[in-house]
C-alpha positions as a Python dict, from the first residue, in 0.01 Angstrom:
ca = {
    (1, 'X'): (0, 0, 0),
    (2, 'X'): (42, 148, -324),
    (3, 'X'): (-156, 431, -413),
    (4, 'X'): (-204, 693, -731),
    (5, 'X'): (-331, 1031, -726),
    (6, 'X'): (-586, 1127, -984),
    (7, 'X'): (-693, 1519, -1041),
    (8, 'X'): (-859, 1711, -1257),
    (9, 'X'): (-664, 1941, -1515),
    (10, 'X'): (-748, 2264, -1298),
    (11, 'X'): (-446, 2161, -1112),
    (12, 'X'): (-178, 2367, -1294),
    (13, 'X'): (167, 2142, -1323),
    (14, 'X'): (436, 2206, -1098),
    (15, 'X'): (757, 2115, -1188),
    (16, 'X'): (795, 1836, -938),
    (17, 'X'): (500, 1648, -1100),
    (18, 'X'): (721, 1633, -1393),
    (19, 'X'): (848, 1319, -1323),
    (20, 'X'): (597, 1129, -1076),
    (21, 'X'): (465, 792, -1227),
    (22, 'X'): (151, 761, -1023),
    (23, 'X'): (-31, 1088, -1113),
    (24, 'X'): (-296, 1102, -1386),
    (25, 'X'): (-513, 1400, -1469),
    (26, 'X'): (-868, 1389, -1604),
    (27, 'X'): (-897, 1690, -1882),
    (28, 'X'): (-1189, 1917, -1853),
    (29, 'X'): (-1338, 2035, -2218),
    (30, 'X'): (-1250, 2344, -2354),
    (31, 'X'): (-1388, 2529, -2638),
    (32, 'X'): (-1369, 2840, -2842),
    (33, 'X'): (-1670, 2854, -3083),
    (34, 'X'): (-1652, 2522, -3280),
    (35, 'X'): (-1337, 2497, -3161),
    (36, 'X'): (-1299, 2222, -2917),
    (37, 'X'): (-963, 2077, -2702),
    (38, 'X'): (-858, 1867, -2397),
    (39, 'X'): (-723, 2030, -2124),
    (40, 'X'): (-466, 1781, -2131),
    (41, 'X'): (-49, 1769, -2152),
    (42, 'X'): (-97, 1897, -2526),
    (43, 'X'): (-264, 2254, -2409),
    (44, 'X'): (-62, 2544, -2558),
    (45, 'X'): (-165, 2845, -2356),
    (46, 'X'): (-71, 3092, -2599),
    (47, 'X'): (-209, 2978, -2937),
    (48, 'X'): (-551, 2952, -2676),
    (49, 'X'): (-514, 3282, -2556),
    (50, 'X'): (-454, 3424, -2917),
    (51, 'X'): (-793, 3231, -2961),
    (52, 'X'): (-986, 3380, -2700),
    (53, 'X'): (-840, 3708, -2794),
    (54, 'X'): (-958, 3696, -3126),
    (55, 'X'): (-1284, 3510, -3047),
    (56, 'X'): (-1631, 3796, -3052),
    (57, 'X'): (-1726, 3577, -2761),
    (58, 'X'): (-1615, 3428, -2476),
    (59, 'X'): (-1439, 3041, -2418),
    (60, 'X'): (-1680, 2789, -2265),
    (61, 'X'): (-1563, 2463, -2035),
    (62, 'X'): (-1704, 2106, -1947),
    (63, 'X'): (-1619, 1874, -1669),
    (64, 'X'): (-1517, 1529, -1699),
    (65, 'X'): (-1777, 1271, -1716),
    (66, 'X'): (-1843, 1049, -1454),
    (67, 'X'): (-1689, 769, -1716),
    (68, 'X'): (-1409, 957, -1731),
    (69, 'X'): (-1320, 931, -1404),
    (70, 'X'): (-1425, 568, -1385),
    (71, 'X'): (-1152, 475, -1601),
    (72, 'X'): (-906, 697, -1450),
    (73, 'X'): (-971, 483, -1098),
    (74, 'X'): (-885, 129, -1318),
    (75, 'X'): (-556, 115, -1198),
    (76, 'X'): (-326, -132, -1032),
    (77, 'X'): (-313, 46, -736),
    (78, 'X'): (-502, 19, -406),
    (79, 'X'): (-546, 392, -261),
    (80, 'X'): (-652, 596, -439),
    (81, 'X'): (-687, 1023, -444),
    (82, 'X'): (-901, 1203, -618),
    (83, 'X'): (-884, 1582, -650),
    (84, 'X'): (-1145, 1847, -798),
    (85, 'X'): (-1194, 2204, -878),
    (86, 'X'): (-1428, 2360, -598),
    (87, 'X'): (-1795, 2282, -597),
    (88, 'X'): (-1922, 2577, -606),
    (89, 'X'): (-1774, 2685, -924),
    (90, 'X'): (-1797, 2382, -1116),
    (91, 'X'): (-1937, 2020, -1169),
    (92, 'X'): (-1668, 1873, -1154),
    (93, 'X'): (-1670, 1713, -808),
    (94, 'X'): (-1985, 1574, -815),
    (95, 'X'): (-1878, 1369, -1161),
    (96, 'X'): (-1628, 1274, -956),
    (97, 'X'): (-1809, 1117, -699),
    (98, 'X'): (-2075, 961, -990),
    (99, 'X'): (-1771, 842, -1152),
    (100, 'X'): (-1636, 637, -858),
    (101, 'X'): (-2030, 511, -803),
    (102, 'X'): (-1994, 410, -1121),
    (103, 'X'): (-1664, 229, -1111),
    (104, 'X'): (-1771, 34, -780),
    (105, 'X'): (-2102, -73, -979),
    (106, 'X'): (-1895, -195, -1258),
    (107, 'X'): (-1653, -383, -987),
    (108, 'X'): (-1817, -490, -721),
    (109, 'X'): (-1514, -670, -597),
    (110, 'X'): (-1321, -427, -581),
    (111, 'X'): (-1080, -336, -242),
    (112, 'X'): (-955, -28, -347),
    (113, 'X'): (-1020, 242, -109),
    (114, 'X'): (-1127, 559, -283),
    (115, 'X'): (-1176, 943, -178),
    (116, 'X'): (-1252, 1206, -348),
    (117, 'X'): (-1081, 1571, -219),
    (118, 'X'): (-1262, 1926, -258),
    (119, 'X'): (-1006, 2137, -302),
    (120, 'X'): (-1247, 2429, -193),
    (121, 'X'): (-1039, 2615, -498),
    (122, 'X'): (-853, 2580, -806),
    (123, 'X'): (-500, 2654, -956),
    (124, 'X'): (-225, 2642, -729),
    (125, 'X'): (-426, 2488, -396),
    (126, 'X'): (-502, 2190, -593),
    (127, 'X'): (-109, 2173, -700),
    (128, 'X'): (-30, 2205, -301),
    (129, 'X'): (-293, 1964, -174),
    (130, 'X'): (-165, 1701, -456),
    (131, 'X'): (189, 1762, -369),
    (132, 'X'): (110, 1725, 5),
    (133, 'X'): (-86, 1373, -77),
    (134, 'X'): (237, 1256, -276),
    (135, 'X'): (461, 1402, 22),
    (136, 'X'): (254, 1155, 252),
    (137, 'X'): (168, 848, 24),
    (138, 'X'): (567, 865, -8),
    (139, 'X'): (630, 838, 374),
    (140, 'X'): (401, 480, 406),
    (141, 'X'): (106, 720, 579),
    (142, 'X'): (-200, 553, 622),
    (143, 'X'): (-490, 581, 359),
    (144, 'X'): (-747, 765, 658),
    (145, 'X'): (-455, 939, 777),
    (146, 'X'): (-362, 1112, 443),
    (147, 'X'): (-749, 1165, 389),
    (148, 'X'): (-785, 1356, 765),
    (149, 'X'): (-450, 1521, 706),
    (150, 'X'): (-514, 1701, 310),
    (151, 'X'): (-878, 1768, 417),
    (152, 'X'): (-739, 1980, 743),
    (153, 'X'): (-463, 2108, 486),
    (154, 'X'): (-675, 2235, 212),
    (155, 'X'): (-937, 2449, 449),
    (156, 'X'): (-666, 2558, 705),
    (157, 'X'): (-322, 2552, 572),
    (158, 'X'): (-419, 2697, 217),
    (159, 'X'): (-455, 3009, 72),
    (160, 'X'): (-586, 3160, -234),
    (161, 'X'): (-556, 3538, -411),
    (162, 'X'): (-657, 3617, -792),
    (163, 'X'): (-637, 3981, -953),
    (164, 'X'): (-761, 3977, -1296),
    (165, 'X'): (-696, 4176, -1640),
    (166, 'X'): (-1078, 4151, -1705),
    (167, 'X'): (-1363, 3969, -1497),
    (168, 'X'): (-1571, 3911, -1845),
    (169, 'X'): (-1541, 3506, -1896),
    (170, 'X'): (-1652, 3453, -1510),
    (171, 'X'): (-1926, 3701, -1537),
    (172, 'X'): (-2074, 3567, -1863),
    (173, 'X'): (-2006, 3190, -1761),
    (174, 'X'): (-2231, 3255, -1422),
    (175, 'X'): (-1946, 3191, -1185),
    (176, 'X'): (-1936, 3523, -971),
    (177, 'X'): (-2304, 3439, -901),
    (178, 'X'): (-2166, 3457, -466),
    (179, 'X'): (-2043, 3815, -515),
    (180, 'X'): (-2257, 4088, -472),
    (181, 'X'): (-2454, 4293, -741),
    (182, 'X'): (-2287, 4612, -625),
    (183, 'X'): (-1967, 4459, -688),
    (184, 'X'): (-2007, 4373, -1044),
    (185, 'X'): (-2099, 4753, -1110),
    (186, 'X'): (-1747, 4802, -1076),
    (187, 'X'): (-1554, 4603, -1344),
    (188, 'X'): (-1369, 4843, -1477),
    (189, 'X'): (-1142, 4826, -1155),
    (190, 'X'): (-852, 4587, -1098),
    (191, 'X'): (-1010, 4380, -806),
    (192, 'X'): (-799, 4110, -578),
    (193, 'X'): (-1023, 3788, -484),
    (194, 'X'): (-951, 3559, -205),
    (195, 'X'): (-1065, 3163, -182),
    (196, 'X'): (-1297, 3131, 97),
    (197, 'X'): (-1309, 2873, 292),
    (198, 'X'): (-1629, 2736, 181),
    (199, 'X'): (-1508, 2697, -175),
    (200, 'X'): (-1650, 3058, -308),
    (201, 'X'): (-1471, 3380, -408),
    (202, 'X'): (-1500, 3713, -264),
    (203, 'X'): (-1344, 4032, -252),
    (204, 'X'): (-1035, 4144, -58),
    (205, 'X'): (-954, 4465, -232),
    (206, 'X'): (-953, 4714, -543),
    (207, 'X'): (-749, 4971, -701),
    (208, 'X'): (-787, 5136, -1068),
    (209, 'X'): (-447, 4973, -1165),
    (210, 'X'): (-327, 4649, -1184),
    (211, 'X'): (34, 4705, -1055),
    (212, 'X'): (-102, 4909, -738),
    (213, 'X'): (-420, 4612, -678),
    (214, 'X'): (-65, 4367, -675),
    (215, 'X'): (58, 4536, -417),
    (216, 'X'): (-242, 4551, -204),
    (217, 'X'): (-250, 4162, -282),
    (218, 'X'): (85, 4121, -164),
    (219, 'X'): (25, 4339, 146),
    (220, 'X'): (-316, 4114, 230),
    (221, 'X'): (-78, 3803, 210),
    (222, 'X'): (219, 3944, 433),
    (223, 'X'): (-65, 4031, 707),
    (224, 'X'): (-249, 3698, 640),
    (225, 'X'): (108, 3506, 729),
    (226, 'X'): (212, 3718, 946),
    (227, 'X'): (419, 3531, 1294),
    (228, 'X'): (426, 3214, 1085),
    (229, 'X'): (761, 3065, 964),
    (230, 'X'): (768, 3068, 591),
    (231, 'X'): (1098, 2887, 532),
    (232, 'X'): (923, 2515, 515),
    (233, 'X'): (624, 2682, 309),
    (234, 'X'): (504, 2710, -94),
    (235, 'X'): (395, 2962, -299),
    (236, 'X'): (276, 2904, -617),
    (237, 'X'): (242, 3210, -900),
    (238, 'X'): (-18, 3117, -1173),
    (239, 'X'): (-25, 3343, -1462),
    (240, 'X'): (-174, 3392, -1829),
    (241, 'X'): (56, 3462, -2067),
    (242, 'X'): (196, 3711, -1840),
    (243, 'X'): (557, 3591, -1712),
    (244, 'X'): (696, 3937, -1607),
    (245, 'X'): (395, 4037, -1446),
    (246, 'X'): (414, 3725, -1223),
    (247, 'X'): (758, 3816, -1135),
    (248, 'X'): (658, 4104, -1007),
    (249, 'X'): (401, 3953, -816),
    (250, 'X'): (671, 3748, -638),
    (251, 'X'): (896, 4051, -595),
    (252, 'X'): (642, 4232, -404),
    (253, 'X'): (519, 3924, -170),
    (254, 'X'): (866, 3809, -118),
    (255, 'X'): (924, 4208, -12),
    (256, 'X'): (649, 4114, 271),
    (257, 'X'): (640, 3751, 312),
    (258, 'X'): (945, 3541, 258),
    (259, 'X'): (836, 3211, 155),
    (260, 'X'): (1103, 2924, 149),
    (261, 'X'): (974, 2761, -203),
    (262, 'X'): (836, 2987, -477),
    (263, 'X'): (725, 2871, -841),
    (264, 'X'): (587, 3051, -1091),
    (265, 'X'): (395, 2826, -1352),
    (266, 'X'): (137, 2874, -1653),
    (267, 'X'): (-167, 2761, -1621),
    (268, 'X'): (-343, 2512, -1715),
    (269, 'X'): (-624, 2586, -2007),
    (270, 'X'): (-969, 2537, -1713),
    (271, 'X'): (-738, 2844, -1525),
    (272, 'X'): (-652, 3026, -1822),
    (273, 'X'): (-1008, 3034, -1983),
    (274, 'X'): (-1130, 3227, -1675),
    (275, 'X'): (-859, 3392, -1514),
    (276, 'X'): (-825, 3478, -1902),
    (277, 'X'): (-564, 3681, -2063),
    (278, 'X'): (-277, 3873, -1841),
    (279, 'X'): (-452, 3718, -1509),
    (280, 'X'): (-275, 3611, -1191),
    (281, 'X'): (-324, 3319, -959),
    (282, 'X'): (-121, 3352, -638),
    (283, 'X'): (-146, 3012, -397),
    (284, 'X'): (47, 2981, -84),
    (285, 'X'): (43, 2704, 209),
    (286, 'X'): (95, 2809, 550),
}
């Protein structure tokens, strides 16, 4: 059966998605003020940053609507994936799953089979969990078997770090409403986040400078992988206008965790809004 993943533009673009045919992504809404973009293909990360930057406030986001989606799943083919940004950090899923209500009202006919994945995250585990779908819809797998198989993937074989230049866009957009008030006392420290399993954030350490909170990040992943063989697995470096910083990143997890397949991409403008200027995103499977 044929089948065509659809995701939302959290998922940052590796470069193997480059050239896949049966991929589309449905943009989330950025905006600066009055000024208002996709998150699509056309998303220039540093004239948006240079924005933000200049910008007395701070960058606000929209999810898809359910429409959007609707006429993302009017395709020719029959399976079909669809991919979100966790649920607990944005609406996103749940105009997903409106959007496919709305597309089975609209064909009642219809035999496509549909499913709709929580990544539980953003960034680089939606990037894993797509490239794991296309790595099975390639192979012939069967539509419940790919379902069963990313779903186990994303919660168990997926990982998620995040140390920030400034936590000031999630705080005033509401989404570090799971961490604790004494935590946000202490912004002025560089703090390392972890994905939880549930689809929140929480913290997994804290230094007063970035390059020393990096290492501690790197240190948490070498202990987190630790006894597991790394040569068949990904890591994914996310960053903000912040190349060499993300090369350092990977210098000082490859120093403690040797993982076969590393990429280091920008991100897309949902993961650049709020990991905001100079942030990192480090994803990993394992």
């Amino acid at each position: 059966m044929s089948y065509r993943i659809i995701a939302d533009s959290c998922c940052d673009r590796t470069a193997q998605m480059a050239d896949w045919t049966n991929i589309t992504f449905v943009p989330l809404t950025l905006e600066i003020g009055d000024y208002r973009i996709l998150d699509d293909e056309n998303f220039d990360q540093d004239d948006y940053i240079r924005r933000t930057v200049e910008f007395n406030d701070v960058a606000r986001t929209a999810c898809p609507s359910p429409d959007a989606w609707a006429s993302a799943l009017d395709c020719e083919e029959d399976d079909l994936y669809l991919i979100t940004i966790t649920d607990k950090l944005s609406g996103t899923y749940n105009s997903a799953l409106q959007g496919v209500e709305l597309y089975k009202e609209e064909h009642p006919d219809s035999t496509k089979k549909i499913h709709v994945f929580n990544s539980l995250a953003t960034s680089g585990i939606e990037s894993l969990a797509v490239e794991k779908i296309k790595a099975l819809g390639d192979a012939g797998t069967d539509f419940d078997t790919v379902v069963s198989t990313v779903e186990d993937y994303i919660v168990n074989h997926t990982a998620l770090y995040f140390c920030l230049e400034s936590l000031d866009v999630l705080k005033k957009n509401g989404r570090l409403f799971a961490l604790a008030a004494t935590i946000l006392k202490k912004l002025k420290l560089k703090m390392v986040f972890e994905r939880t399993q549930e689809g929140n954030i929480k913290l997994a350490a804290q230094d007063i400078a970035m390059n020393r909170a990096i290492v501690k990040m790197a240190n948490i992943i070498g202990e987190n992988v630790a006894g597991i063989d790394l040569a068949d697995k990904r890591l994914i470096i996310t960053h903000v206008c912040c190349r060499e910083k993300a090369e350092f990143v990977a210098e000082k997890i490859a120093a403690v965790a040797p993982f076969g397949d590393v990429e280091i991409v920008k991100a897309s403008g949902l993961n650049s809004t709020y990991a905001a200027n100079g942030g990192i995103i480090v994803s990993y499977s394992k």
